mmCIF file of C-alpha atoms and ligand atoms in Angstrom:
data_model
loop_
_atom_site.group_PDB
_atom_site.id
_atom_site.type_symbol
_atom_site.label_atom_id
_atom_site.label_comp_id
_atom_site.label_asym_id
_atom_site.label_seq_id
_atom_site.Cartn_x
_atom_site.Cartn_y
_atom_site.Cartn_z
ATOM 1 C CA MET A 194 -23.145 -22.283 12.792
ATOM 2 C CA ARG A 195 -21.416 -24.820 15.055
ATOM 3 C CA ILE A 196 -18.446 -23.068 16.628
ATOM 4 C CA LEU A 197 -15.686 -24.899 18.470
ATOM 5 C CA LEU A 198 -14.278 -22.319 20.883
ATOM 6 C CA GLY A 199 -10.793 -23.189 22.115
ATOM 7 C CA ILE A 200 -9.504 -21.298 25.147
ATOM 8 C CA THR A 201 -5.809 -21.418 26.054
ATOM 9 C CA GLY A 202 -3.938 -20.495 29.235
ATOM 10 C CA GLY A 203 -3.467 -16.736 29.068
ATOM 11 C CA ILE A 204 -4.568 -13.969 31.390
ATOM 12 C CA ALA A 205 -7.320 -13.006 28.903
ATOM 13 C CA ALA A 206 -9.010 -16.430 29.212
ATOM 14 C CA TYR A 207 -11.675 -14.878 31.463
ATOM 15 C CA LYS A 208 -12.823 -12.719 28.518
ATOM 16 C CA ALA A 209 -13.769 -15.883 26.617
ATOM 17 C CA ALA A 210 -16.819 -16.130 28.900
ATOM 18 C CA ASN A 211 -18.324 -13.114 27.124
ATOM 19 C CA LEU A 212 -17.427 -14.584 23.767
ATOM 20 C CA ILE A 213 -19.441 -17.730 24.541
ATOM 21 C CA ARG A 214 -22.373 -15.519 25.415
ATOM 22 C CA ALA A 215 -22.007 -13.350 22.284
ATOM 23 C CA PHE A 216 -21.920 -16.332 19.914
ATOM 24 C CA SER A 217 -24.764 -18.149 21.724
ATOM 25 C CA GLU A 218 -27.006 -15.086 21.797
ATOM 26 C CA ALA A 219 -26.486 -14.684 18.042
ATOM 27 C CA GLY A 220 -27.901 -18.197 17.606
ATOM 28 C CA HIS A 221 -24.686 -20.173 17.172
ATOM 29 C CA GLU A 222 -24.045 -23.519 18.815
ATOM 30 C CA VAL A 223 -20.856 -23.162 20.864
ATOM 31 C CA THR A 224 -18.741 -26.104 22.054
ATOM 32 C CA VAL A 225 -16.131 -24.897 24.512
ATOM 33 C CA LEU A 226 -12.790 -26.664 24.707
ATOM 34 C CA PRO A 227 -10.258 -25.161 27.120
ATOM 35 C CA THR A 228 -6.693 -26.399 27.539
ATOM 36 C CA GLU A 229 -5.624 -27.713 30.928
ATOM 37 C CA ASN A 230 -3.800 -24.426 31.565
ATOM 38 C CA ALA A 231 -6.812 -22.335 30.539
ATOM 39 C CA LEU A 232 -8.676 -23.872 33.482
ATOM 40 C CA ARG A 233 -6.104 -22.261 35.812
ATOM 41 C CA PHE A 234 -7.390 -18.876 34.588
ATOM 42 C CA ILE A 235 -11.114 -19.484 34.272
ATOM 43 C CA GLY A 236 -13.284 -21.939 36.209
ATOM 44 C CA GLN A 237 -14.831 -24.950 34.521
ATOM 45 C CA PRO A 238 -18.256 -24.254 36.142
ATOM 46 C CA THR A 239 -18.334 -20.812 34.503
ATOM 47 C CA LEU A 240 -17.667 -22.301 31.085
ATOM 48 C CA GLU A 241 -20.173 -25.119 31.589
ATOM 49 C CA ALA A 242 -22.915 -22.775 32.793
ATOM 50 C CA LEU A 243 -22.402 -20.307 29.940
ATOM 51 C CA SER A 244 -22.107 -22.917 27.207
ATOM 52 C CA GLY A 245 -24.790 -25.202 28.590
ATOM 53 C CA HIS A 246 -22.728 -28.377 28.237
ATOM 54 C CA ASN A 247 -20.320 -30.430 30.332
ATOM 55 C CA ILE A 248 -16.653 -29.899 29.694
ATOM 56 C CA ASP A 249 -14.287 -32.835 29.764
ATOM 57 C CA ILE A 250 -10.820 -32.099 28.437
ATOM 58 C CA ASP A 251 -9.433 -35.582 29.113
ATOM 59 C CA MET A 252 -8.572 -37.036 25.732
ATOM 60 C CA TYR A 253 -8.851 -40.551 27.079
ATOM 61 C CA SER A 254 -12.371 -40.368 28.481
ATOM 62 C CA ASP A 255 -15.394 -41.366 26.358
ATOM 63 C CA VAL A 256 -12.971 -42.835 23.873
ATOM 64 C CA GLU A 257 -15.733 -44.766 22.131
ATOM 65 C CA LYS A 258 -17.038 -41.396 20.846
ATOM 66 C CA VAL A 259 -13.639 -40.639 19.274
ATOM 67 C CA ARG A 260 -14.014 -37.100 20.545
ATOM 68 C CA HIS A 261 -10.478 -36.073 19.563
ATOM 69 C CA VAL A 262 -11.612 -36.301 15.929
ATOM 70 C CA SER A 263 -15.369 -35.675 16.061
ATOM 71 C CA LEU A 264 -15.056 -32.381 17.969
ATOM 72 C CA GLY A 265 -13.131 -30.954 15.037
ATOM 73 C CA GLN A 266 -15.102 -32.615 12.285
ATOM 74 C CA ASP A 267 -18.428 -31.427 13.705
ATOM 75 C CA ALA A 268 -17.374 -27.766 13.737
ATOM 76 C CA ASP A 269 -18.223 -25.222 11.016
ATOM 77 C CA ALA A 270 -15.648 -22.817 12.444
ATOM 78 C CA ILE A 271 -12.907 -23.050 15.063
ATOM 79 C CA VAL A 272 -12.104 -19.997 17.149
ATOM 80 C CA VAL A 273 -9.257 -19.931 19.675
ATOM 81 C CA ALA A 274 -9.364 -16.933 22.019
ATOM 82 C CA PRO A 275 -7.088 -16.198 23.667
ATOM 83 C CA ALA A 276 -4.369 -18.061 21.772
ATOM 84 C CA THR A 277 -1.145 -18.277 23.804
ATOM 85 C CA ALA A 278 2.362 -18.157 22.361
ATOM 86 C CA ALA A 279 2.713 -21.818 23.381
ATOM 87 C CA PHE A 280 -0.456 -22.748 21.489
ATOM 88 C CA LEU A 281 0.726 -20.926 18.325
ATOM 89 C CA GLY A 282 3.966 -22.905 18.466
ATOM 90 C CA ARG A 283 2.188 -26.225 18.951
ATOM 91 C CA LEU A 284 -0.232 -25.517 16.113
ATOM 92 C CA ALA A 285 2.536 -24.369 13.745
ATOM 93 C CA ALA A 286 4.428 -27.582 14.504
ATOM 94 C CA GLY A 287 1.306 -29.778 14.439
ATOM 95 C CA ILE A 288 1.847 -31.122 17.962
ATOM 96 C CA ALA A 289 -1.418 -32.858 18.825
ATOM 97 C CA ASP A 290 -0.813 -33.393 22.533
ATOM 98 C CA ASP A 291 -4.208 -32.431 23.981
ATOM 99 C CA LEU A 292 -7.868 -32.629 23.020
ATOM 100 C CA LEU A 293 -8.007 -29.124 21.508
ATOM 101 C CA MET A 294 -4.965 -29.668 19.283
ATOM 102 C CA ASN A 295 -6.285 -33.046 18.088
ATOM 103 C CA ALA A 296 -9.686 -31.564 17.283
ATOM 104 C CA ILE A 297 -8.079 -28.727 15.306
ATOM 105 C CA LEU A 298 -5.817 -31.022 13.306
ATOM 106 C CA ALA A 299 -8.763 -33.335 12.537
ATOM 107 C CA SER A 300 -10.891 -30.466 11.199
ATOM 108 C CA GLU A 301 -11.250 -28.845 7.798
ATOM 109 C CA ALA A 302 -13.225 -25.906 9.206
ATOM 110 C CA PRO A 303 -11.842 -22.369 8.922
ATOM 111 C CA ILE A 304 -9.712 -21.444 11.940
ATOM 112 C CA PHE A 305 -9.694 -18.016 13.597
ATOM 113 C CA LEU A 306 -7.139 -17.119 16.266
ATOM 114 C CA ALA A 307 -7.051 -14.182 18.671
ATOM 115 C CA PRO A 308 -3.503 -14.249 20.084
ATOM 116 C CA ALA A 309 -2.836 -12.468 23.386
ATOM 117 C CA MET A 310 0.486 -12.211 25.198
ATOM 118 C CA HIS A 311 3.126 -9.748 26.370
ATOM 119 C CA THR A 312 4.499 -7.452 23.654
ATOM 120 C CA GLU A 313 7.942 -9.086 23.794
ATOM 121 C CA MET A 314 6.414 -12.534 23.357
ATOM 122 C CA TRP A 315 4.306 -11.292 20.428
ATOM 123 C CA GLN A 316 7.337 -9.705 18.778
ATOM 124 C CA ASN A 317 9.686 -12.598 19.498
ATOM 125 C CA PRO A 318 11.096 -14.073 16.243
ATOM 126 C CA ALA A 319 9.766 -17.511 17.218
ATOM 127 C CA THR A 320 6.218 -16.138 17.511
ATOM 128 C CA ARG A 321 6.606 -14.122 14.296
ATOM 129 C CA ALA A 322 7.731 -17.262 12.438
ATOM 130 C CA ASN A 323 4.815 -19.274 13.870
ATOM 131 C CA ILE A 324 2.337 -16.570 12.831
ATOM 132 C CA GLN A 325 3.780 -16.501 9.324
ATOM 133 C CA THR A 326 3.539 -20.298 9.052
ATOM 134 C CA LEU A 327 -0.057 -20.322 10.270
ATOM 135 C CA GLU A 328 -1.093 -17.458 7.955
ATOM 136 C CA GLU A 329 0.491 -19.212 4.997
ATOM 137 C CA ARG A 330 -1.747 -22.170 5.782
ATOM 138 C CA GLY A 331 -4.808 -19.962 5.540
ATOM 139 C CA ILE A 332 -5.449 -19.622 9.281
ATOM 140 C CA ARG A 333 -7.021 -16.231 10.047
ATOM 141 C CA ILE A 334 -5.184 -14.382 12.777
ATOM 142 C CA MET A 335 -6.361 -11.202 14.480
ATOM 143 C CA GLU A 336 -3.789 -8.557 15.245
ATOM 144 C CA PRO A 337 -3.672 -8.131 19.057
ATOM 145 C CA ALA A 338 -4.759 -4.756 20.384
ATOM 146 C CA SER A 339 -2.427 -2.312 22.128
ATOM 147 C CA GLY A 340 -3.031 -1.451 25.738
ATOM 148 C CA ARG A 341 -2.554 -2.540 29.327
ATOM 149 C CA LEU A 342 -1.110 -6.071 29.685
ATOM 150 C CA THR A 343 -0.645 -8.274 32.770
ATOM 151 C CA GLY A 344 1.149 -6.263 35.470
ATOM 152 C CA GLU A 345 2.337 -2.720 34.792
ATOM 153 C CA ASP A 346 3.245 -3.158 31.116
ATOM 154 C CA SER A 347 1.357 -1.963 28.112
ATOM 155 C CA GLY A 348 1.847 -2.354 24.331
ATOM 156 C CA PRO A 349 0.598 -4.590 21.514
ATOM 157 C CA GLY A 350 -0.448 -8.006 22.825
ATOM 158 C CA ARG A 351 -3.871 -7.514 24.388
ATOM 159 C CA MET A 352 -6.669 -9.747 23.250
ATOM 160 C CA PRO A 353 -9.039 -7.669 21.077
ATOM 161 C CA GLU A 354 -12.439 -6.874 22.555
ATOM 162 C CA VAL A 355 -15.095 -9.594 22.375
ATOM 163 C CA GLU A 356 -17.185 -7.569 19.888
ATOM 164 C CA GLU A 357 -14.179 -7.293 17.566
ATOM 165 C CA ILE A 358 -13.514 -11.052 17.696
ATOM 166 C CA PHE A 359 -17.210 -11.696 17.083
ATOM 167 C CA ASP A 360 -17.176 -9.395 14.028
ATOM 168 C CA PHE A 361 -13.886 -10.861 12.790
ATOM 169 C CA VAL A 362 -15.305 -14.382 12.803
ATOM 170 C CA LEU A 363 -18.779 -13.597 11.505
ATOM 171 C CA SER A 364 -18.035 -10.853 8.980
ATOM 172 C CA LEU A 365 -15.778 -13.310 7.239
ATOM 173 C CA GLY A 366 -17.582 -15.293 4.673
ATOM 174 C CA ALA A 367 -19.146 -12.231 3.048
ATOM 175 C CA LEU A 368 -17.598 -13.371 -0.248
ATOM 176 C CA ARG A 369 -18.494 -17.047 0.155
ATOM 177 C CA GLY A 370 -19.464 -18.533 -3.210
ATOM 178 C CA LYS A 371 -17.932 -15.608 -5.151
ATOM 179 C CA LYS A 372 -15.264 -16.160 -7.761
ATOM 180 C CA VAL A 373 -12.495 -13.571 -7.444
ATOM 181 C CA ILE A 374 -9.573 -13.079 -9.826
ATOM 182 C CA VAL A 375 -6.661 -10.972 -8.588
ATOM 183 C CA THR A 376 -3.729 -10.096 -10.821
ATOM 184 C CA ALA A 377 -0.483 -9.108 -9.111
ATOM 185 C CA GLY A 378 3.169 -8.363 -9.857
ATOM 186 C CA GLY A 379 4.512 -6.883 -13.080
ATOM 187 C CA THR A 380 4.561 -8.161 -16.643
ATOM 188 C CA ARG A 381 7.785 -8.560 -18.654
ATOM 189 C CA GLU A 382 7.989 -8.036 -22.403
ATOM 190 C CA PRO A 383 10.995 -9.704 -24.019
ATOM 191 C CA ILE A 384 13.528 -7.643 -25.948
ATOM 192 C CA ASP A 385 15.636 -10.689 -26.725
ATOM 193 C CA ALA A 386 16.055 -14.156 -25.206
ATOM 194 C CA VAL A 387 17.371 -12.785 -21.883
ATOM 195 C CA ARG A 388 16.304 -9.111 -21.626
ATOM 196 C CA TYR A 389 12.905 -7.605 -21.079
ATOM 197 C CA ILE A 390 10.921 -4.433 -20.489
ATOM 198 C CA GLY A 391 9.610 -4.775 -16.942
ATOM 199 C CA ASN A 392 8.690 -2.818 -13.858
ATOM 200 C CA SER A 393 9.475 -2.935 -10.168
ATOM 201 C CA SER A 394 6.082 -4.055 -8.868
ATOM 202 C CA SER A 395 6.652 -6.558 -6.027
ATOM 203 C CA GLY A 396 3.109 -7.937 -6.157
ATOM 204 C CA ARG A 397 2.728 -7.417 -2.396
ATOM 205 C CA MET A 398 -0.520 -5.442 -2.656
ATOM 206 C CA GLY A 399 -2.151 -8.009 -4.953
ATOM 207 C CA ILE A 400 -1.074 -10.851 -2.662
ATOM 208 C CA GLU A 401 -2.617 -9.106 0.355
ATOM 209 C CA ILE A 402 -5.848 -8.486 -1.602
ATOM 210 C CA ALA A 403 -5.982 -12.165 -2.617
ATOM 211 C CA LYS A 404 -5.463 -13.218 1.026
ATOM 212 C CA ALA A 405 -8.150 -10.849 2.275
ATOM 213 C CA ALA A 406 -10.621 -12.170 -0.349
ATOM 214 C CA ARG A 407 -9.742 -15.758 0.594
ATOM 215 C CA ASP A 408 -10.360 -14.876 4.246
ATOM 216 C CA GLN A 409 -13.832 -13.612 3.267
ATOM 217 C CA GLY A 410 -14.584 -17.088 1.918
ATOM 218 C CA ALA A 411 -14.100 -16.312 -1.811
ATOM 219 C CA ASP A 412 -12.842 -18.789 -4.372
ATOM 220 C CA VAL A 413 -9.701 -16.866 -5.334
ATOM 221 C CA THR A 414 -7.362 -17.192 -8.302
ATOM 222 C CA LEU A 415 -4.181 -15.159 -8.033
ATOM 223 C CA ILE A 416 -2.506 -14.538 -11.392
ATOM 224 C CA ALA A 417 1.084 -13.887 -10.412
ATOM 225 C CA ALA A 418 3.218 -11.998 -12.901
ATOM 226 C CA ASN A 419 6.886 -12.529 -12.037
ATOM 227 C CA ILE A 420 6.472 -12.443 -8.258
ATOM 228 C CA GLU A 421 9.358 -13.552 -6.087
ATOM 229 C CA ALA A 422 7.541 -13.362 -2.723
ATOM 230 C CA VAL A 423 6.109 -16.505 -1.111
ATOM 231 C CA LEU A 424 2.575 -17.031 -2.397
ATOM 232 C CA PRO A 425 -0.252 -17.746 0.053
ATOM 233 C CA ALA A 426 -2.008 -21.064 0.615
ATOM 234 C CA GLY A 427 -5.720 -21.616 0.031
ATOM 235 C CA ILE A 428 -5.618 -19.733 -3.284
ATOM 236 C CA LYS A 429 -5.268 -21.008 -6.877
ATOM 237 C CA ILE A 430 -2.075 -19.629 -8.347
ATOM 238 C CA GLU A 431 -1.319 -19.117 -12.030
ATOM 239 C CA HIS A 432 2.128 -17.907 -13.014
ATOM 240 C CA VAL A 433 2.436 -15.618 -16.037
ATOM 241 C CA SER A 434 5.140 -13.443 -17.525
ATOM 242 C CA THR A 435 3.974 -11.333 -20.492
ATOM 243 C CA VAL A 436 0.839 -9.305 -21.176
ATOM 244 C CA ASP A 437 -0.255 -12.005 -23.649
ATOM 245 C CA ASP A 438 0.141 -14.718 -20.945
ATOM 246 C CA LEU A 439 -1.869 -12.568 -18.571
ATOM 247 C CA GLU A 440 -4.661 -12.118 -21.101
ATOM 248 C CA ILE A 441 -4.995 -15.889 -21.532
ATOM 249 C CA ALA A 442 -4.919 -16.528 -17.753
ATOM 250 C CA MET A 443 -7.604 -13.873 -17.176
ATOM 251 C CA ASP A 444 -9.937 -15.311 -19.777
ATOM 252 C CA HIS A 445 -12.443 -16.714 -17.268
ATOM 253 C CA PRO A 446 -15.683 -15.335 -15.889
ATOM 254 C CA SER A 447 -15.616 -13.986 -12.329
ATOM 255 C CA ASP A 448 -17.756 -12.055 -9.883
ATOM 256 C CA ILE A 449 -14.894 -9.723 -9.022
ATOM 257 C CA LEU A 450 -11.704 -8.870 -10.893
ATOM 258 C CA VAL A 451 -9.010 -6.873 -9.113
ATOM 259 C CA MET A 452 -6.326 -5.788 -11.545
ATOM 260 C CA ALA A 453 -3.451 -5.023 -9.181
ATOM 261 C CA ALA A 454 -0.724 -6.152 -11.595
ATOM 262 C CA ALA A 455 1.398 -3.494 -13.261
ATOM 263 C CA VAL A 456 0.844 -4.283 -16.927
ATOM 264 C CA SER A 457 3.233 -3.098 -19.590
ATOM 265 C CA ASP A 458 1.719 -0.533 -21.982
ATOM 266 C CA PHE A 459 4.130 -1.549 -24.748
ATOM 267 C CA LYS A 460 5.756 -4.631 -26.135
ATOM 268 C CA VAL A 461 8.646 -5.074 -28.507
ATOM 269 C CA GLU A 462 7.325 -5.609 -32.000
ATOM 270 C CA LYS A 463 9.846 -8.305 -32.925
ATOM 271 C CA PRO A 464 11.809 -9.677 -29.939
ATOM 272 C CA TYR A 465 15.220 -10.996 -31.058
ATOM 273 C CA PRO A 466 15.266 -14.796 -30.738
ATOM 274 C CA GLY A 467 18.855 -15.019 -29.370
ATOM 275 C CA LYS A 468 20.922 -12.657 -27.200
ATOM 276 C CA LEU A 469 21.556 -9.287 -28.815
ATOM 277 C CA LYS A 470 25.228 -8.355 -29.063
ATOM 278 C CA ARG A 471 26.491 -4.920 -28.055
ATOM 279 C CA SER A 472 26.625 -2.534 -30.984
ATOM 280 C CA GLY A 473 26.970 1.206 -31.467
ATOM 281 C CA SER A 474 23.267 1.818 -31.195
ATOM 282 C CA MET A 475 20.023 0.093 -31.994
ATOM 283 C CA GLU A 476 16.367 0.932 -32.241
ATOM 284 C CA LEU A 477 13.507 -0.985 -30.715
ATOM 285 C CA THR A 478 10.056 -0.680 -32.206
ATOM 286 C CA LEU A 479 7.399 -0.822 -29.512
ATOM 287 C CA THR A 480 3.724 -1.449 -30.080
ATOM 288 C CA ALA A 481 0.910 -0.752 -27.632
ATOM 289 C CA THR A 482 -0.338 -3.780 -25.677
ATOM 290 C CA LYS A 483 -4.016 -4.638 -25.357
ATOM 291 C CA ASP A 484 -5.934 -2.850 -22.596
ATOM 292 C CA LEU A 485 -6.766 -6.014 -20.651
ATOM 293 C CA ILE A 486 -9.037 -4.584 -17.975
ATOM 294 C CA ALA A 487 -11.108 -2.540 -20.447
ATOM 295 C CA ALA A 488 -11.544 -5.669 -22.593
ATOM 296 C CA TYR A 489 -12.426 -7.766 -19.534
ATOM 297 C CA SER A 490 -15.071 -5.348 -18.261
ATOM 298 C CA ALA A 491 -16.589 -5.111 -21.766
ATOM 299 C CA ASN A 492 -16.742 -8.924 -22.087
ATOM 300 C CA HIS A 493 -17.888 -9.645 -18.512
ATOM 301 C CA GLN A 494 -20.566 -7.043 -17.851
ATOM 302 C CA ASN A 495 -21.645 -8.653 -14.575
ATOM 303 C CA ALA A 496 -18.178 -8.694 -13.041
ATOM 304 C CA TYR A 497 -17.259 -6.008 -10.508
ATOM 305 C CA CYS A 498 -13.997 -4.777 -12.072
ATOM 306 C CA VAL A 499 -11.458 -2.896 -9.975
ATOM 307 C CA GLY A 500 -8.514 -1.098 -11.584
ATOM 308 C CA PHE A 501 -5.517 0.733 -10.177
ATOM 309 C CA ALA A 502 -4.320 4.173 -11.301
ATOM 310 C CA LEU A 503 -0.868 5.506 -10.530
ATOM 311 C CA ALA A 504 -0.694 9.302 -10.810
ATOM 312 C CA ASP A 505 2.212 11.737 -10.767
ATOM 313 C CA ASN A 506 2.638 13.541 -7.473
ATOM 314 C CA ASP A 507 1.348 16.862 -8.833
ATOM 315 C CA ALA A 508 -1.633 15.364 -10.712
ATOM 316 C CA ASP A 509 -5.247 15.560 -9.549
ATOM 317 C CA LEU A 510 -5.486 11.943 -8.321
ATOM 318 C CA GLU A 511 -9.275 11.812 -8.122
ATOM 319 C CA GLN A 512 -9.590 13.208 -11.648
ATOM 320 C CA VAL A 513 -7.029 10.742 -13.070
ATOM 321 C CA ALA A 514 -8.711 7.785 -11.336
ATOM 322 C CA ARG A 515 -12.236 8.785 -12.378
ATOM 323 C CA GLN A 516 -11.178 9.245 -15.999
ATOM 324 C CA LYS A 517 -9.817 5.671 -15.926
ATOM 325 C CA LEU A 518 -13.062 4.451 -14.318
ATOM 326 C CA TRP A 519 -15.117 5.927 -17.168
ATOM 327 C CA ASP A 520 -12.719 5.081 -20.013
ATOM 328 C CA LYS A 521 -12.505 1.418 -19.064
ATOM 329 C CA GLY A 522 -16.002 0.825 -17.731
ATOM 330 C CA LEU A 523 -14.869 -0.056 -14.171
ATOM 331 C CA LYS A 524 -16.792 -0.073 -10.887
ATOM 332 C CA LEU A 525 -13.911 1.130 -8.735
ATOM 333 C CA VAL A 526 -10.462 2.583 -9.284
ATOM 334 C CA VAL A 527 -7.815 2.539 -6.559
ATOM 335 C CA GLY A 528 -5.677 5.625 -7.091
ATOM 336 C CA ASN A 529 -2.228 6.152 -5.646
ATOM 337 C CA ARG A 530 0.715 8.417 -6.236
ATOM 338 C CA VAL A 531 4.204 7.721 -7.515
ATOM 339 C CA SER A 532 5.574 9.027 -4.174
ATOM 340 C CA ALA A 533 3.807 6.148 -2.351
ATOM 341 C CA LEU A 534 5.762 3.500 -4.298
ATOM 342 C CA GLY A 535 8.134 1.444 -2.171
ATOM 343 C CA THR A 536 6.928 2.976 1.117
ATOM 344 C CA LYS A 537 5.946 0.768 4.056
ATOM 345 C CA ASP A 538 2.642 2.486 4.674
ATOM 346 C CA THR A 539 0.419 3.338 1.786
ATOM 347 C CA SER A 540 -2.397 5.752 1.135
ATOM 348 C CA VAL A 541 -4.926 5.189 -1.638
ATOM 349 C CA LEU A 542 -8.027 6.927 -2.935
ATOM 350 C CA LEU A 543 -11.023 4.701 -3.732
ATOM 351 C CA VAL A 544 -12.809 6.379 -6.609
ATOM 352 C CA GLU A 545 -16.307 5.423 -7.714
ATOM 353 C CA ASN A 546 -18.621 7.070 -10.186
ATOM 354 C CA ASP A 547 -19.890 9.697 -7.783
ATOM 355 C CA LYS A 548 -17.702 9.570 -4.675
ATOM 356 C CA ALA A 549 -14.189 9.032 -3.369
ATOM 357 C CA SER A 550 -12.788 7.928 -0.017
ATOM 358 C CA GLU A 551 -9.266 7.541 1.333
ATOM 359 C CA LEU A 552 -7.629 4.470 2.926
ATOM 360 C CA THR A 553 -4.331 4.671 4.793
ATOM 361 C CA GLY A 554 -2.246 2.025 6.544
ATOM 362 C CA THR A 555 0.088 -0.863 5.839
ATOM 363 C CA LYS A 556 -0.488 -2.715 2.563
ATOM 364 C CA GLN A 557 -2.135 -5.514 4.560
ATOM 365 C CA GLU A 558 -4.499 -3.114 6.350
ATOM 366 C CA VAL A 559 -5.378 -1.280 3.138
ATOM 367 C CA ALA A 560 -5.948 -4.576 1.286
ATOM 368 C CA LYS A 561 -8.314 -5.828 4.014
ATOM 369 C CA ALA A 562 -10.246 -2.551 4.036
ATOM 370 C CA LEU A 563 -10.399 -2.543 0.232
ATOM 371 C CA VAL A 564 -11.805 -6.091 0.136
ATOM 372 C CA ALA A 565 -14.337 -5.200 2.856
ATOM 373 C CA PHE A 566 -15.356 -2.189 0.723
ATOM 374 C CA ILE A 567 -15.692 -4.345 -2.407
ATOM 375 C CA SER A 568 -17.715 -7.050 -0.617
ATOM 376 C CA GLN A 569 -20.094 -4.407 0.703
ATOM 377 C CA SER A 570 -20.523 -2.896 -2.759
ATOM 378 C CA VAL A 571 -21.065 -6.322 -4.334
ATOM 379 C CA SER A 572 -23.696 -7.333 -1.771
ATOM 380 C CA VAL A 573 -25.744 -4.133 -2.198
HETATM 381 C C1 FMN B 300 -0.192 -15.084 35.247
HETATM 382 C C2 FMN B 300 0.167 -15.660 33.903
HETATM 383 C C3 FMN B 300 -0.326 -15.080 32.800
HETATM 384 C C4 FMN B 300 -0.016 -15.608 31.534
HETATM 385 N N1 FMN B 300 -0.510 -14.973 30.443
HETATM 386 C C5 FMN B 300 -0.144 -15.428 29.238
HETATM 387 C C6 FMN B 300 -0.630 -14.774 28.073
HETATM 388 O O1 FMN B 300 -1.393 -13.804 28.133
HETATM 389 N N2 FMN B 300 -0.242 -15.229 26.854
HETATM 390 C C7 FMN B 300 0.599 -16.308 26.734
HETATM 391 O O2 FMN B 300 0.952 -16.665 25.610
HETATM 392 N N3 FMN B 300 1.043 -16.974 27.822
HETATM 393 C C8 FMN B 300 0.698 -16.563 29.064
HETATM 394 N N4 FMN B 300 1.159 -17.229 30.154
HETATM 395 C C9 FMN B 300 1.979 -18.440 29.981
HETATM 396 C C10 FMN B 300 1.080 -19.641 29.626
HETATM 397 O O3 FMN B 300 0.181 -19.868 30.697
HETATM 398 C C11 FMN B 300 1.948 -20.872 29.352
HETATM 399 O O4 FMN B 300 2.735 -20.662 28.191
HETATM 400 C C12 FMN B 300 1.138 -22.114 29.196
HETATM 401 O O5 FMN B 300 2.002 -23.208 28.913
HETATM 402 C C13 FMN B 300 0.105 -22.015 28.082
HETATM 403 O O6 FMN B 300 -0.604 -23.237 28.000
HETATM 404 P P1 FMN B 300 -1.658 -23.590 26.880
HETATM 405 O O7 FMN B 300 -1.210 -22.920 25.629
HETATM 406 O O8 FMN B 300 -1.615 -25.077 26.770
HETATM 407 O O9 FMN B 300 -2.991 -23.167 27.351
HETATM 408 C C14 FMN B 300 0.829 -16.740 31.438
HETATM 409 C C15 FMN B 300 1.310 -17.341 32.587
HETATM 410 C C16 FMN B 300 0.979 -16.798 33.810
HETATM 411 C C17 FMN B 300 1.527 -17.465 35.052
#
């Protein structure tokens, strides 16, 4: 793979030397492109010797080679480590004022960033907003590590270790060429023209799973049932409302289906076409909806189907999840408890035919670990 390695002007720039070596030793062709400020932290001769090529960061030299475009277009992946707060801001705003920024904007290659800065800079609202913008554009951003920073301080902001950056860049792509369908949110079954039977699912978990699958190189379709959150870039989105809509949207073959949407078990037999008026009392007749995931797994035997099971707090979670696995012919069931709903951190039990393992963390962390687990199982 041809890797364009950008280095920006942070204290961790010296660590990029080992990153050049790690990528080169693994057989990748590394083109190093430091910013002017990066060269205050690490010497050009070091970078030239390790990468085996001359480094010229002047945008206006060798103009006949149109390097400000070709450097980006020739890359299969762009990695920027360390990425300064200033760089994140310039990239979020699209300010192409040096060779590295021009190359990045001229490229369609996947971009991986390893930000490193003081904790306050990392947590500053401006940096948070830039990170959100970049993630929404599909740029893959590593969470900085916690530990000793420049001077006496310590906290989140350290550049992750070289091995971790290496793994982050190269483990991605495990789902390249795979078609993944993720359902998220909650269905709504109309009672009348304005009221419905719904649920409180925010869709956050499904969105994070879709992002993690996208970041592994998959071709992802996110079927969003009544989600209000901002939906990620780099993913095909289909909006649905009812169980019937969802069934139609799901009617496509896939390599992996993750059914994270909360699907209504009932629908109103005859929704009222207008708005029902208040009256003393009324009765609604509910009928059971179709079991979409069971039908999907029966019709798409080669798909790796993942379901979710929500169990009462006093239930045997593993037992509930495994029963669902067998009943619906699934490969994996992600079990969680009612008490975990609405909490910031989440804890789930991954239940397979013969084993179970627990994942704990934020929804984003759990989603990434779940997708890593699925991609391993699919590649076996
Ligand atoms: C000693 C020192 C260490 C620095 N370390 C960092 C850092 O780790 N992260 C960061 O975002 N900025 C850091 N800065 C500030 C950047 O060097 C500054 O924002 C610069 O404009 C970044 O330029 P560049 O993004 O074009 O490479 C540091 C500055 C100094 C003087």
